[in-house]
JSON list of C-alpha atoms in Angstrom, two decimals:
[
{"chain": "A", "resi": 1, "resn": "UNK", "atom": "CA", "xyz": [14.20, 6.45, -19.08]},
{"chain": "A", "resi": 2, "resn": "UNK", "atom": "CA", "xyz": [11.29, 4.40, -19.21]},
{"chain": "A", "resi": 3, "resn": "UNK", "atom": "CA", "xyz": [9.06, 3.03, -22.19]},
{"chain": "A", "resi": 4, "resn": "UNK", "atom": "CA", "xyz": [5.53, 1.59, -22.72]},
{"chain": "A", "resi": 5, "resn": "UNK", "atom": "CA", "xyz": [5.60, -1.76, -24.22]},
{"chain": "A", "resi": 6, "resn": "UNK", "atom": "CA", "xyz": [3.05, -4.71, -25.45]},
{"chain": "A", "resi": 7, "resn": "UNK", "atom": "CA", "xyz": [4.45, -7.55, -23.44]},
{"chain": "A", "resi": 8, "resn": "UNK", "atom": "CA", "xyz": [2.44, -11.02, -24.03]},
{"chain": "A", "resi": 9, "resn": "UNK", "atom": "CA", "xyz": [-0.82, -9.20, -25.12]},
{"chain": "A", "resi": 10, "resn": "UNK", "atom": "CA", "xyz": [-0.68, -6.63, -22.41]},
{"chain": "A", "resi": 11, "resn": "UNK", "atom": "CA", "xyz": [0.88, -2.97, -21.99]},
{"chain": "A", "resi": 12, "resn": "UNK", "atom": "CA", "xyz": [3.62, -2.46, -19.42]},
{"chain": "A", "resi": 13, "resn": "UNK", "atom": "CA", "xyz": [5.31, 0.79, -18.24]},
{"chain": "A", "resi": 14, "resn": "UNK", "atom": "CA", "xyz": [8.96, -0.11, -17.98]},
{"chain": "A", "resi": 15, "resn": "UNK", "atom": "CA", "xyz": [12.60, 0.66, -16.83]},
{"chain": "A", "resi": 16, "resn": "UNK", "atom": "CA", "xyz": [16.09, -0.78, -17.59]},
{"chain": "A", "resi": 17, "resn": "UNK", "atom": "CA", "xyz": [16.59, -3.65, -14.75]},
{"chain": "A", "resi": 18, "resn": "UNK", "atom": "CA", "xyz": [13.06, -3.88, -13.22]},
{"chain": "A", "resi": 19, "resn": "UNK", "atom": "CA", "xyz": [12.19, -7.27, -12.80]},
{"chain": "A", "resi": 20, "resn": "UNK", "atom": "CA", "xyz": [8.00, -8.03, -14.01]},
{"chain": "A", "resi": 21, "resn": "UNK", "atom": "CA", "xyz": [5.83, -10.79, -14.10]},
{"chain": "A", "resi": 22, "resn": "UNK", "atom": "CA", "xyz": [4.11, -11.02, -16.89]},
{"chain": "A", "resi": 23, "resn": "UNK", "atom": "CA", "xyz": [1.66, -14.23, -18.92]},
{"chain": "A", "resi": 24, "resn": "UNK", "atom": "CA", "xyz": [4.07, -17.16, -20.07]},
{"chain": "A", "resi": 25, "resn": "UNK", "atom": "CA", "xyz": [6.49, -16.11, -22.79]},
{"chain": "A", "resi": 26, "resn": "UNK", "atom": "CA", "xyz": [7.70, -19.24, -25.36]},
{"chain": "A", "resi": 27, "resn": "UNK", "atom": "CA", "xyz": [11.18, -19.32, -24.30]},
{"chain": "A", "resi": 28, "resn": "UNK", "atom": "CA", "xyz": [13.40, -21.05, -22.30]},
{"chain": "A", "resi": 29, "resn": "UNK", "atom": "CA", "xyz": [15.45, -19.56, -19.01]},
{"chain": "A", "resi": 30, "resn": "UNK", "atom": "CA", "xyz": [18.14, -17.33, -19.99]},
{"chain": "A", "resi": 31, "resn": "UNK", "atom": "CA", "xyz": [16.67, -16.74, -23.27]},
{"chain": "A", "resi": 32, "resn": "UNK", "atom": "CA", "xyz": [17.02, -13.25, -25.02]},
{"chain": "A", "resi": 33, "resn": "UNK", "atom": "CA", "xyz": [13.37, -11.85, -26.56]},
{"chain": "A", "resi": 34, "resn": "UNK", "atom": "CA", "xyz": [12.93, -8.47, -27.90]},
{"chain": "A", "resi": 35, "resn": "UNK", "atom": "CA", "xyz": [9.49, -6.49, -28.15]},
{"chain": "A", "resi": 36, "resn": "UNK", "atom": "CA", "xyz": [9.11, -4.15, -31.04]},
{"chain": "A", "resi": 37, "resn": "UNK", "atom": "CA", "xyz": [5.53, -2.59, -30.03]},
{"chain": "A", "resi": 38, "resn": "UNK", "atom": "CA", "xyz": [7.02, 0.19, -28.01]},
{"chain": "A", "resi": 39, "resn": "UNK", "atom": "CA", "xyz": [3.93, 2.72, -27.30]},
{"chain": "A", "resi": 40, "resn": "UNK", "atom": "CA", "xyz": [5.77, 5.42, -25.47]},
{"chain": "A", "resi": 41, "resn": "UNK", "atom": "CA", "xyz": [9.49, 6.12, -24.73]},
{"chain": "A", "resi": 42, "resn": "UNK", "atom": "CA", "xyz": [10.08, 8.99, -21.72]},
{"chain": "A", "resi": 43, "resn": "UNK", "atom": "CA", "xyz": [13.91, 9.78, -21.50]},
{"chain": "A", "resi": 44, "resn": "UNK", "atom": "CA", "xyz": [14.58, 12.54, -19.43]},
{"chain": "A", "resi": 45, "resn": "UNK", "atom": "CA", "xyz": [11.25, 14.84, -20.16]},
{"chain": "A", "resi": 46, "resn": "UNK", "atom": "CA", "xyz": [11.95, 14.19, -23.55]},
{"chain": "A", "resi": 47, "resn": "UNK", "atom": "CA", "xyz": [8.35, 11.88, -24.59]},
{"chain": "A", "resi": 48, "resn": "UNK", "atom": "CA", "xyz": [7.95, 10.34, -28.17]},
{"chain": "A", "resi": 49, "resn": "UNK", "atom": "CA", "xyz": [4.50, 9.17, -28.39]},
{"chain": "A", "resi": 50, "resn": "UNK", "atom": "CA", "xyz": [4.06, 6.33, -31.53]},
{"chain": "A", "resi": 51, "resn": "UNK", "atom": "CA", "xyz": [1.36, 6.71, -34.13]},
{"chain": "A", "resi": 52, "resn": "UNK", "atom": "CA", "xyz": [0.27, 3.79, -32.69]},
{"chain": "A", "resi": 53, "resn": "UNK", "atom": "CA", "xyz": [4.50, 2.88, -32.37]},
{"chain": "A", "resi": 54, "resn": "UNK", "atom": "CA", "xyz": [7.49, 4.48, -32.41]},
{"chain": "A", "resi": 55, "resn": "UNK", "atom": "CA", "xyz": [9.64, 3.68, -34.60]},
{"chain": "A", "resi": 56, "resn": "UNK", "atom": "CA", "xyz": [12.94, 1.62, -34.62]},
{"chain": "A", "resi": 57, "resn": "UNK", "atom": "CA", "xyz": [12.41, 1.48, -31.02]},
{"chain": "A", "resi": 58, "resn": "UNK", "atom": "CA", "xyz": [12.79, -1.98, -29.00]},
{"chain": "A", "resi": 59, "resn": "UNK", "atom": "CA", "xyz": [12.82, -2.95, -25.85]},
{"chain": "A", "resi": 60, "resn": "UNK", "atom": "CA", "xyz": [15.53, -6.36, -24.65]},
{"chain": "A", "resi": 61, "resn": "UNK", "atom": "CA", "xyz": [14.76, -8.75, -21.67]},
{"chain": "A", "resi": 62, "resn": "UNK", "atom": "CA", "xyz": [16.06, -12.00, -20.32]},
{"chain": "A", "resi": 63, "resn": "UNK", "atom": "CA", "xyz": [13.72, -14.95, -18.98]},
{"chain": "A", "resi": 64, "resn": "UNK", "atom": "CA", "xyz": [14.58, -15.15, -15.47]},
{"chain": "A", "resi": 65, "resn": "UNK", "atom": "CA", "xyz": [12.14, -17.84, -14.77]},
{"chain": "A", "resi": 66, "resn": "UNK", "atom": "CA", "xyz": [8.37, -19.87, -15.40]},
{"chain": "A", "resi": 67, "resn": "UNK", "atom": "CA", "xyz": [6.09, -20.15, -12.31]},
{"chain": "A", "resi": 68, "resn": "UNK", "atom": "CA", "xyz": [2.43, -20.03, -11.06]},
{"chain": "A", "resi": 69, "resn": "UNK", "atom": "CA", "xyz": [0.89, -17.45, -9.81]},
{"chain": "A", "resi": 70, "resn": "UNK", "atom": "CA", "xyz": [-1.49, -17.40, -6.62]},
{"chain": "A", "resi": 71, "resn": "UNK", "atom": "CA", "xyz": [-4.70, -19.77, -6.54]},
{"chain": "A", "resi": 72, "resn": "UNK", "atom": "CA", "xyz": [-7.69, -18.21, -7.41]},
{"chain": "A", "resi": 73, "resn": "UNK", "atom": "CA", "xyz": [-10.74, -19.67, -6.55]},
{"chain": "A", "resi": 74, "resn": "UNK", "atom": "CA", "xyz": [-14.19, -19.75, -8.17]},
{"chain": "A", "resi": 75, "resn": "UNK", "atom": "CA", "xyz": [-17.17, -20.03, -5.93]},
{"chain": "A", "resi": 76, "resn": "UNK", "atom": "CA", "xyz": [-20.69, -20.27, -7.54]},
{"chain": "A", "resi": 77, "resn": "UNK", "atom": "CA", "xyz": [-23.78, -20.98, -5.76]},
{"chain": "A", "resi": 78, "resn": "UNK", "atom": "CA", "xyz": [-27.82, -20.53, -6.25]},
{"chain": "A", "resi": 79, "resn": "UNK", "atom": "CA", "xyz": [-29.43, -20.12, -3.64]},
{"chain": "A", "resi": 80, "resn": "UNK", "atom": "CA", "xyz": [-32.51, -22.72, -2.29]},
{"chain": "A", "resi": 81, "resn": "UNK", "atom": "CA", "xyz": [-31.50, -24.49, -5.41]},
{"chain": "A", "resi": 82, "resn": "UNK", "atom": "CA", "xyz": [-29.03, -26.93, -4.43]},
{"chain": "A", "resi": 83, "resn": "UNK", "atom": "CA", "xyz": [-26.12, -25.47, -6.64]},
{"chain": "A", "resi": 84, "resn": "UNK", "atom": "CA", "xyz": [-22.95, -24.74, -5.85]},
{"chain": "A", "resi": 85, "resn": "UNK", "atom": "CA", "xyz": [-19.77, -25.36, -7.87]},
{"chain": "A", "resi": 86, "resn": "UNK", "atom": "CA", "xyz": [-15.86, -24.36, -6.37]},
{"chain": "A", "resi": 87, "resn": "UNK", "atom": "CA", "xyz": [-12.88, -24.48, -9.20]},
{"chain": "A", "resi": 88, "resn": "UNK", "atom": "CA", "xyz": [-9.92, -22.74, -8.73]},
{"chain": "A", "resi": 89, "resn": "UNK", "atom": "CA", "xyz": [-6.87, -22.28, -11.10]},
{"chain": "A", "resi": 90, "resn": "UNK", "atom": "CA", "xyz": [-3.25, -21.04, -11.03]},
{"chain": "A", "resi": 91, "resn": "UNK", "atom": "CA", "xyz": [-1.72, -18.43, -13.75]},
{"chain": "A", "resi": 92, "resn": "UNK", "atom": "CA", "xyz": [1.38, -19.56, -15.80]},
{"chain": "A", "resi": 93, "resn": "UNK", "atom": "CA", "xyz": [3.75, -16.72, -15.18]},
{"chain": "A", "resi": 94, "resn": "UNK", "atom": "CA", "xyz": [7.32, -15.40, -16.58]},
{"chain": "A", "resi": 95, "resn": "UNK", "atom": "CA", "xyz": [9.81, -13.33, -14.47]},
{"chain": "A", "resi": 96, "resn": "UNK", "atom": "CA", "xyz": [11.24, -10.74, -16.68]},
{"chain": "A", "resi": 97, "resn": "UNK", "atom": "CA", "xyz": [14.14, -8.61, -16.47]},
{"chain": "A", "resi": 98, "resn": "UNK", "atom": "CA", "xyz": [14.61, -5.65, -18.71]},
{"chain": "A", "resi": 99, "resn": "UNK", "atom": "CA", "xyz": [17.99, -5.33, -20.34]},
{"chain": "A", "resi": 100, "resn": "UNK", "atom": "CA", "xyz": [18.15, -2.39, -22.39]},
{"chain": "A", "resi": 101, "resn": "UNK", "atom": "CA", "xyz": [15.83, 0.09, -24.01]},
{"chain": "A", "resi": 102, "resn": "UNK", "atom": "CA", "xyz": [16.52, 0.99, -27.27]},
{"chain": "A", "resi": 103, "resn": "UNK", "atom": "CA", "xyz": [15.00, 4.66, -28.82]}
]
C-alpha cells in the first residue's frame, strides 16, 4: 500500500515504515503529526484517486530527527567586469518515518 501525500508544501509517494527527508516540520523529536491532503492511495491494485483528496484518508509519522542538508554553493561572476560573488547555504531538514496509512 502506498499513498501520495502533501508533506511540508511538497508531494511525496509513500509507504508504511519508509524513512524521508523532507523541509523542517514544527515539532519536536518523537512527536506524532498527521497529514490529511492524501492525493492518491494504491492498496493492492485497488487506486482511489481524490477530487483533488480523498476523503477521510490520513497518513501518521513520527519526527525522527532535525538536520542540515548538504552545502550548496552559489557562484556568480561577470566576466571582464570585476564581479564575482560565492554564498552558499544549508537546508533545514526533518527525518520522517511513516507510521500508518489510513484509507
Amino acid at each position: 500500500m502506498y499513498a501520495i501525500v502533501d508533506i511540508a508544501g511538497q508531494q511525496f509517494k509513500v509507504q508504511k515504515d519508509q524513512k524521508i527527508y523532507v523541509n523542517r516540520l514544527v515539532g519536536e523529536e518523537g512527536d506524532q503529526l498527521n497529514f490529511d491532503q492524501v492525493f492518491m492511495l494504491d492498496n493492492d491494485g485497488q487506486v482511489v484517486v481524490g477530487t483533488p483528496t480523498v476523503k477521510d484518508a490520513k497518513v501518521s509519522i513520527v519526527i525522527l530527527n532535525h538536520l542540515k542538508g548538504d552545502k550548496v554553493i552559489i557562484f556568480k561572476k561577470k566576466r571582464r567586469k570585476g564581479y564575482k560573488m560565492k554564498r552558499g547555504f544549508r537546508a533545514s531538514l526533518t527525518r520522517i518515518q511513516i507510521q500508518e496509512i489510513v484509507a
